[in-house]
Coordinates of C-alpha atoms in Angstrom, one line a residue:
M1 CA -82.9 20.3 -26.3
S2 CA -83.8 23.7 -24.9
V3 CA -81.2 26.5 -25.0
N4 CA -80.5 28.3 -21.7
K5 CA -81.4 32.0 -21.7
R6 CA -78.4 34.2 -21.0
I7 CA -78.2 36.8 -18.3
A8 CA -75.5 39.5 -17.7
L9 CA -75.2 40.8 -14.1
I10 CA -73.4 44.1 -13.8
T11 CA -72.2 45.1 -10.3
T12 CA -69.2 46.6 -8.5
W13 CA -69.9 44.3 -5.5
Y14 CA -68.9 40.7 -5.9
P15 CA -66.6 38.2 -4.1
P16 CA -63.8 38.3 -3.0
I17 CA -65.0 41.8 -1.9
T18 CA -67.1 41.5 1.3
G19 CA -70.2 43.4 2.4
V20 CA -74.1 43.2 2.5
A21 CA -74.3 44.2 -1.2
V22 CA -71.9 41.4 -2.1
G23 CA -74.3 38.9 -0.5
R24 CA -77.2 40.2 -2.6
M25 CA -75.2 40.0 -5.9
N26 CA -73.6 36.6 -5.0
S27 CA -77.1 35.1 -4.4
F28 CA -78.4 36.6 -7.6
A29 CA -75.6 35.0 -9.6
N30 CA -75.7 31.6 -7.8
Y31 CA -79.5 31.1 -7.8
L32 CA -80.2 32.6 -11.2
S33 CA -77.6 30.2 -12.7
E34 CA -79.9 27.3 -11.7
D35 CA -82.2 28.5 -14.5
F36 CA -80.1 30.6 -16.8
E37 CA -76.6 31.0 -18.1
V38 CA -75.2 33.9 -16.0
E39 CA -72.1 36.0 -16.7
V40 CA -71.1 38.6 -14.0
F41 CA -69.2 41.8 -14.9
C42 CA -67.7 43.2 -11.7
L43 CA -64.9 45.1 -10.0
G44 CA -61.6 43.4 -9.4
N45 CA -58.0 44.0 -8.5
T46 CA -56.9 42.2 -11.7
E47 CA -58.5 41.9 -15.1
E48 CA -59.5 38.3 -15.6
S49 CA -62.4 36.0 -16.5
I50 CA -63.1 32.8 -14.6
T51 CA -65.6 30.0 -15.0
K52 CA -67.2 29.0 -11.7
S53 CA -69.6 26.4 -13.1
E54 CA -71.1 25.3 -16.3
K55 CA -73.6 28.1 -16.2
L56 CA -71.8 30.8 -14.2
S57 CA -68.8 32.9 -15.4
I58 CA -67.2 36.0 -13.8
H59 CA -65.4 38.8 -15.6
Y60 CA -63.3 41.0 -13.3
L61 CA -62.5 44.5 -14.5
R62 CA -60.1 46.9 -12.8
T63 CA -60.4 50.6 -11.8
N64 CA -58.2 53.3 -10.3
K65 CA -55.7 51.7 -7.8
L66 CA -56.0 54.6 -5.5
Y67 CA -59.7 54.0 -5.1
Q68 CA -59.0 50.4 -4.1
H69 CA -56.4 51.5 -1.5
L70 CA -58.9 53.9 0.1
K71 CA -61.4 51.2 0.9
S72 CA -62.2 50.8 4.6
N73 CA -60.7 47.8 6.5
Q74 CA -61.9 46.7 9.9
R75 CA -58.3 46.3 11.0
D76 CA -57.7 50.1 10.5
S77 CA -57.2 52.2 13.6
K78 CA -59.8 54.9 14.2
I79 CA -57.4 57.6 12.8
I80 CA -56.7 55.6 9.6
H81 CA -60.4 54.8 9.2
N82 CA -61.3 58.5 9.5
C83 CA -58.4 59.5 7.1
K84 CA -59.6 57.0 4.5
T85 CA -63.1 58.3 4.8
L86 CA -61.9 61.9 4.4
F87 CA -59.7 61.1 1.4
R88 CA -62.6 59.2 -0.3
I89 CA -64.8 62.3 0.1
L90 CA -62.0 64.6 -1.2
L91 CA -61.4 62.2 -4.1
S92 CA -65.1 62.3 -5.1
K93 CA -64.9 66.2 -5.1
V94 CA -61.8 66.2 -7.4
I95 CA -62.7 63.2 -9.6
N96 CA -66.3 63.2 -10.7
N97 CA -66.3 59.5 -11.3
P98 CA -63.4 57.5 -9.7
L99 CA -64.9 54.3 -11.3
K100 CA -64.9 55.7 -14.8
N101 CA -62.1 53.4 -16.0
W102 CA -64.1 50.4 -14.7
E103 CA -67.2 51.7 -16.4
I104 CA -65.5 52.0 -19.8
A105 CA -63.8 48.6 -19.5
T106 CA -66.9 46.9 -18.3
L107 CA -69.0 48.2 -21.2
S108 CA -66.4 47.1 -23.7
K109 CA -66.2 43.6 -22.2
L110 CA -70.0 43.3 -22.0
Q111 CA -70.4 44.4 -25.7
S112 CA -67.6 42.0 -26.8
V113 CA -69.2 39.0 -25.0
H114 CA -72.7 39.9 -26.2
E115 CA -71.5 40.1 -29.9
K116 CA -70.1 36.6 -29.6
K117 CA -73.0 35.0 -27.8
S118 CA -75.9 37.3 -27.2
F119 CA -77.6 38.0 -23.8
D120 CA -81.3 37.6 -23.4
L121 CA -81.5 40.1 -20.5
I122 CA -79.1 42.3 -18.4
I123 CA -79.3 43.3 -14.7
S124 CA -77.4 46.1 -13.1
S125 CA -77.3 47.0 -9.4
F126 CA -77.0 50.4 -7.6
S127 CA -75.1 51.7 -5.7
P128 CA -72.8 53.1 -7.0
E129 CA -74.5 54.4 -10.2
D130 CA -71.7 53.1 -12.5
A131 CA -73.3 49.7 -13.0
H132 CA -76.5 51.4 -14.2
L133 CA -74.4 53.7 -16.5
V134 CA -72.9 50.6 -18.1
A135 CA -76.4 49.2 -18.6
I136 CA -77.8 52.5 -20.1
N137 CA -75.0 52.7 -22.6
F138 CA -75.4 49.0 -23.5
K139 CA -79.1 49.6 -24.1
K140 CA -78.4 52.5 -26.4
L141 CA -76.3 50.0 -28.5
F142 CA -78.6 47.1 -28.2
P143 CA -82.1 48.4 -27.5
S144 CA -83.9 45.1 -27.9
V145 CA -82.1 43.5 -24.9
P146 CA -84.4 43.8 -21.8
W147 CA -82.8 45.4 -18.7
I148 CA -83.7 45.1 -15.0
A149 CA -82.4 47.9 -12.8
D150 CA -81.8 46.6 -9.3
M151 CA -81.9 49.2 -6.5
R152 CA -80.5 48.3 -3.1
D153 CA -81.1 51.9 -1.9
E154 CA -82.9 55.1 -3.0
M155 CA -81.2 57.1 -5.6
A156 CA -82.0 60.8 -6.0
T157 CA -84.5 60.7 -3.1
N158 CA -81.8 59.9 -0.5
P159 CA -82.2 62.8 1.9
Y160 CA -78.4 62.9 2.7
L161 CA -77.2 63.8 -0.8
D162 CA -75.6 67.1 -1.6
L163 CA -77.3 69.0 -4.4
R164 CA -74.7 68.2 -7.0
T165 CA -75.0 64.5 -6.4
K166 CA -78.8 64.6 -6.2
N167 CA -79.0 66.4 -9.6
R168 CA -76.6 63.8 -11.2
L169 CA -78.7 60.9 -9.9
L170 CA -81.9 62.6 -11.1
N171 CA -80.5 62.7 -14.6
I172 CA -79.6 59.0 -14.4
E173 CA -83.1 58.2 -13.0
K174 CA -84.6 59.8 -16.1
E175 CA -82.5 57.5 -18.4
I176 CA -83.4 54.5 -16.3
N177 CA -87.1 55.4 -16.7
E178 CA -86.5 55.6 -20.4
Y179 CA -84.5 52.4 -21.0
A180 CA -85.3 49.9 -18.2
N181 CA -87.9 47.2 -18.6
G182 CA -88.1 46.3 -14.9
L183 CA -87.0 47.5 -11.5
T184 CA -86.3 45.7 -8.3
T185 CA -85.5 46.9 -4.8
V186 CA -85.2 45.7 -1.2
S187 CA -88.4 46.9 0.5
E188 CA -91.9 48.1 -0.3
P189 CA -91.5 51.7 0.7
I190 CA -88.5 52.2 -1.6
L191 CA -90.3 50.3 -4.4
L192 CA -93.4 52.6 -4.1
N193 CA -91.2 55.7 -4.5
F194 CA -89.6 54.3 -7.6
Q195 CA -93.0 53.4 -9.1
K196 CA -94.0 57.1 -8.7
S197 CA -90.8 58.5 -10.2
M198 CA -90.4 56.0 -13.1
P199 CA -93.9 55.5 -14.7
K200 CA -92.5 54.2 -18.0
I201 CA -91.2 51.0 -16.4
S202 CA -93.7 48.2 -16.7
I203 CA -92.7 45.7 -14.0
F204 CA -91.6 46.3 -10.4
E205 CA -90.7 43.7 -7.8
E206 CA -89.7 43.7 -4.2
I207 CA -86.7 41.4 -3.9
R208 CA -85.6 41.5 -0.3
N209 CA -82.3 40.5 1.0
G210 CA -82.2 37.4 3.2
F211 CA -79.9 34.9 4.7
D212 CA -77.9 32.5 2.5
H213 CA -76.8 29.4 4.4
S214 CA -78.1 26.0 5.3
L215 CA -76.9 25.8 8.9
L216 CA -79.3 24.2 11.3
F217 CA -79.3 24.9 15.0
E218 CA -80.7 22.7 17.7
Q219 CA -82.9 23.9 20.5
D220 CA -80.6 25.4 23.2
E221 CA -79.9 23.4 26.3
K222 CA -80.5 25.0 29.7
K223 CA -78.0 27.8 30.1
K224 CA -75.3 26.9 32.6
D225 CA -74.4 30.5 33.6
N226 CA -76.3 33.7 34.2
V227 CA -74.2 35.9 31.8
L228 CA -76.4 37.6 29.3
K229 CA -74.4 37.8 26.0
F230 CA -75.2 40.6 23.6
G231 CA -73.8 40.3 20.0
Y232 CA -73.3 42.9 17.4
F233 CA -72.1 42.0 13.9
G234 CA -71.2 44.6 11.3
S235 CA -70.2 48.3 11.0
F236 CA -71.0 51.5 12.8
Y237 CA -71.3 54.7 10.8
G238 CA -72.9 58.1 10.9
L239 CA -75.5 58.2 13.7
R240 CA -75.7 54.4 13.7
K241 CA -73.5 54.0 16.8
P242 CA -73.9 52.1 20.1
D243 CA -73.6 55.2 22.4
I244 CA -77.2 55.3 23.6
F245 CA -77.3 51.6 24.2
F246 CA -74.0 51.8 26.2
L247 CA -75.4 54.7 28.2
T248 CA -78.6 52.7 29.0
V249 CA -76.6 49.6 30.0
E250 CA -74.3 51.8 32.2
N251 CA -77.3 53.3 34.1
F252 CA -79.0 49.9 34.4
Q253 CA -75.8 48.3 35.8
S254 CA -75.6 51.1 38.4
D255 CA -79.1 50.3 39.6
N256 CA -78.7 46.6 39.3
P257 CA -75.2 45.6 40.3
E258 CA -76.2 41.9 40.2
F259 CA -76.8 42.2 36.4
I260 CA -74.0 40.1 34.7
F261 CA -73.5 40.7 31.0
E262 CA -71.1 40.8 28.1
I263 CA -71.2 42.7 24.8
H264 CA -69.4 41.2 21.8
I265 CA -68.8 43.3 18.7
Y266 CA -67.6 41.6 15.6
G267 CA -66.1 43.4 12.5
A268 CA -66.8 47.0 13.4
H269 CA -64.3 49.8 12.5
N270 CA -62.7 51.6 15.4
N271 CA -65.0 54.6 15.1
Y272 CA -66.9 54.4 18.4
E273 CA -66.2 54.9 22.0
I274 CA -66.6 52.4 24.9
P275 CA -67.4 54.0 28.3
Y276 CA -64.8 53.4 30.9
S277 CA -67.3 51.6 33.2
L278 CA -67.9 49.0 30.4
K279 CA -64.3 48.5 29.3
D280 CA -64.2 45.0 30.9
K281 CA -67.7 44.1 29.5
V282 CA -67.3 45.0 25.8
F283 CA -65.2 42.6 23.7
K284 CA -64.1 43.6 20.2
H285 CA -63.5 40.9 17.6
L286 CA -62.3 40.9 14.0
G287 CA -64.8 40.2 11.4
L288 CA -65.6 36.6 10.5
N289 CA -66.4 34.9 7.2
Y290 CA -70.1 34.5 6.6
L291 CA -70.7 31.0 8.1
K292 CA -68.5 31.7 11.1
A293 CA -70.5 34.9 11.8
I294 CA -73.8 33.0 11.7
E295 CA -72.4 30.4 14.2
E296 CA -71.2 33.2 16.5
M297 CA -74.6 34.9 16.3
N298 CA -76.1 31.6 17.5
K299 CA -73.8 31.6 20.5
M300 CA -75.1 34.9 21.7
D301 CA -78.2 35.2 23.9
I302 CA -79.5 38.2 21.9
N303 CA -78.2 40.1 18.9
L304 CA -78.2 43.9 18.6
L305 CA -79.6 46.0 15.7
F306 CA -79.2 49.8 15.5
H307 CA -80.8 52.2 13.1
P308 CA -81.8 55.7 14.1
R309 CA -85.1 57.2 12.9
S310 CA -84.9 59.4 9.8
I311 CA -87.1 60.5 6.9
R312 CA -85.8 57.4 5.0
K313 CA -88.2 54.5 5.1
G314 CA -87.7 50.9 3.9
V315 CA -84.4 50.2 5.7
F316 CA -84.2 46.7 7.0
S317 CA -80.8 47.3 8.5
G318 CA -77.8 45.1 7.9
K319 CA -77.9 41.7 9.5
I320 CA -81.5 41.3 10.4
F321 CA -82.1 38.3 8.2
D322 CA -78.9 36.6 9.4
Y323 CA -79.8 37.3 13.0
I324 CA -83.2 35.7 12.5
S325 CA -81.7 32.7 10.8
A326 CA -79.3 32.1 13.7
K327 CA -82.4 31.3 15.9
K328 CA -81.6 34.0 18.5
P329 CA -83.7 37.0 19.4
I330 CA -83.0 40.5 18.3
F331 CA -82.8 43.6 20.4
A332 CA -83.6 46.3 17.9
L333 CA -83.0 50.0 18.6
V334 CA -84.6 51.3 15.4
D335 CA -87.2 53.4 13.8
K336 CA -90.4 51.8 15.2
D337 CA -92.4 52.8 12.1
D338 CA -90.1 51.2 9.6
V339 CA -89.9 47.7 8.0
A340 CA -87.3 46.2 10.4
A341 CA -89.5 46.8 13.4
K342 CA -92.5 45.4 11.5
L343 CA -90.6 42.2 10.5
I344 CA -89.5 41.6 14.1
H345 CA -93.1 42.2 15.4
D346 CA -94.6 40.0 12.7
L347 CA -92.2 37.1 13.4
K348 CA -92.3 37.6 17.2
C349 CA -88.5 37.3 17.1
G350 CA -87.2 40.1 19.4
Y351 CA -87.7 43.3 21.2
V352 CA -88.0 46.8 19.7
A353 CA -87.3 50.2 21.1
E354 CA -87.0 53.6 19.5
F355 CA -83.3 54.2 18.8
D356 CA -82.9 57.2 21.1
D357 CA -85.5 56.6 23.7
L358 CA -83.6 55.8 26.9
T359 CA -86.7 55.1 28.9
E360 CA -88.1 52.7 26.4
I361 CA -84.7 51.0 25.9
K362 CA -84.5 50.4 29.6
E363 CA -88.0 49.0 29.7
K364 CA -87.1 46.6 27.0
L365 CA -83.9 45.7 28.7
D366 CA -85.9 44.8 31.8
E367 CA -88.2 42.7 29.7
I368 CA -85.2 40.9 28.1
I369 CA -83.6 40.1 31.4
T370 CA -86.9 38.7 32.8
D371 CA -87.3 36.5 29.7
F372 CA -83.6 35.5 29.8
K373 CA -84.0 34.3 33.4
S374 CA -87.1 32.4 32.6
Q375 CA -85.6 31.1 29.3
T376 CA -88.4 32.5 27.2
L377 CA -86.5 34.8 24.9
R378 CA -88.4 35.3 21.6
I379 CA -87.2 33.6 18.4
A380 CA -88.9 33.1 15.1
E381 CA -90.7 29.9 14.1
A382 CA -88.8 27.5 11.8
D383 CA -91.3 27.9 8.9
D384 CA -91.0 31.7 9.1
I385 CA -87.2 31.5 9.1
K386 CA -87.2 29.3 5.9
K387 CA -89.2 31.9 4.0
L388 CA -86.3 34.5 4.5
H389 CA -83.7 32.4 2.6
R390 CA -82.2 34.3 -0.3
Q391 CA -83.1 31.5 -2.7
N392 CA -86.8 32.3 -2.2
S393 CA -86.1 36.0 -2.9
V394 CA -84.3 35.2 -6.1
L395 CA -87.1 32.8 -7.2
R396 CA -89.3 36.0 -7.4
L397 CA -86.6 37.5 -9.6
T398 CA -86.5 34.4 -11.8
K399 CA -90.3 34.6 -12.4
M400 CA -89.9 38.3 -13.2
I401 CA -87.2 37.6 -15.8
H402 CA -89.3 34.9 -17.5
K403 CA -92.2 37.3 -17.6
I404 CA -90.0 40.0 -19.3
I405 CA -88.2 37.9 -21.8
S406 CA -91.4 36.0 -22.9
K407 CA -93.0 39.3 -24.0

């Protein structure tokens, strides 16, 4: 009888915490456990270990309680949201590493479990960097155990970092280059940058995010009303706000009073303004669990994606894979030269305009309304949708792991 290879997954993002990063880690754990024994070492409110299945166990380790209380909550008012954000920034200035307690506890638990029943490979996921720091220190203790560093984002090359943070991450990157056996990240542009900065790592793989459900949607019946429903699911932050879209819709409505529409926003913090003229057109909803959110996406006529142009490349933006899986078109106000726009064009599943180009946004809005009236809005083909399932992404990771541990 063959013995299952054992994998340790180190991350601060894991259920019951919610977020895009959680989806990635949850899919890693669930689908890798089809081929390996997987033990997850993650952040929790209490310190406990649970067995989810015969081949999947979770170890929750605690950190500073203040850090937990300062996490954003979609029910927070705009004032409370901004205060929490400010306090988190101040806390990072006063405390170099607010997750240090978690890092120490996680390394101790990882070492203890490994000494009882050894791991064949470890995976850690950034950001934050603490999961990688656990992996680096583990590698120093057990250099023969292979390590894959998973990167959801850039590290030191992120253009929005202050100098102090950039230098800290540069030092961590040097250690990753020294100790990691493989590296994964979410898109080709980010992967290419890591290949240049980490020449000692032998294996690189693009492991995209994706959707993670088995919901099936029938072809829509003929729409009974002429209300065009826009949906947005997720957060607004930084420059990623709906202001320009709202302005375009305002202007369009002034010129076309017969235009009937609704804008439904699910799960966003109260950190954006709704123009007075749209007050009765914009509906704010609390966030939904994952499957309910997919179902609501399918009830919209078109779903919105926002991502302003920047020097960062390789950003797929939030819910793009979930939107595609819901079999509804996307109206993307994004960087037209980046991966999200390319995916939408390749799959012919939506409409793309530059984030801040009002003329282009209006032109695309015209196009959407024309297609809406003729019921020819663009959606992806079923076979193309299936390829975006997270299980297919993790299959690439599984093959990568077998390649590393067979050396």
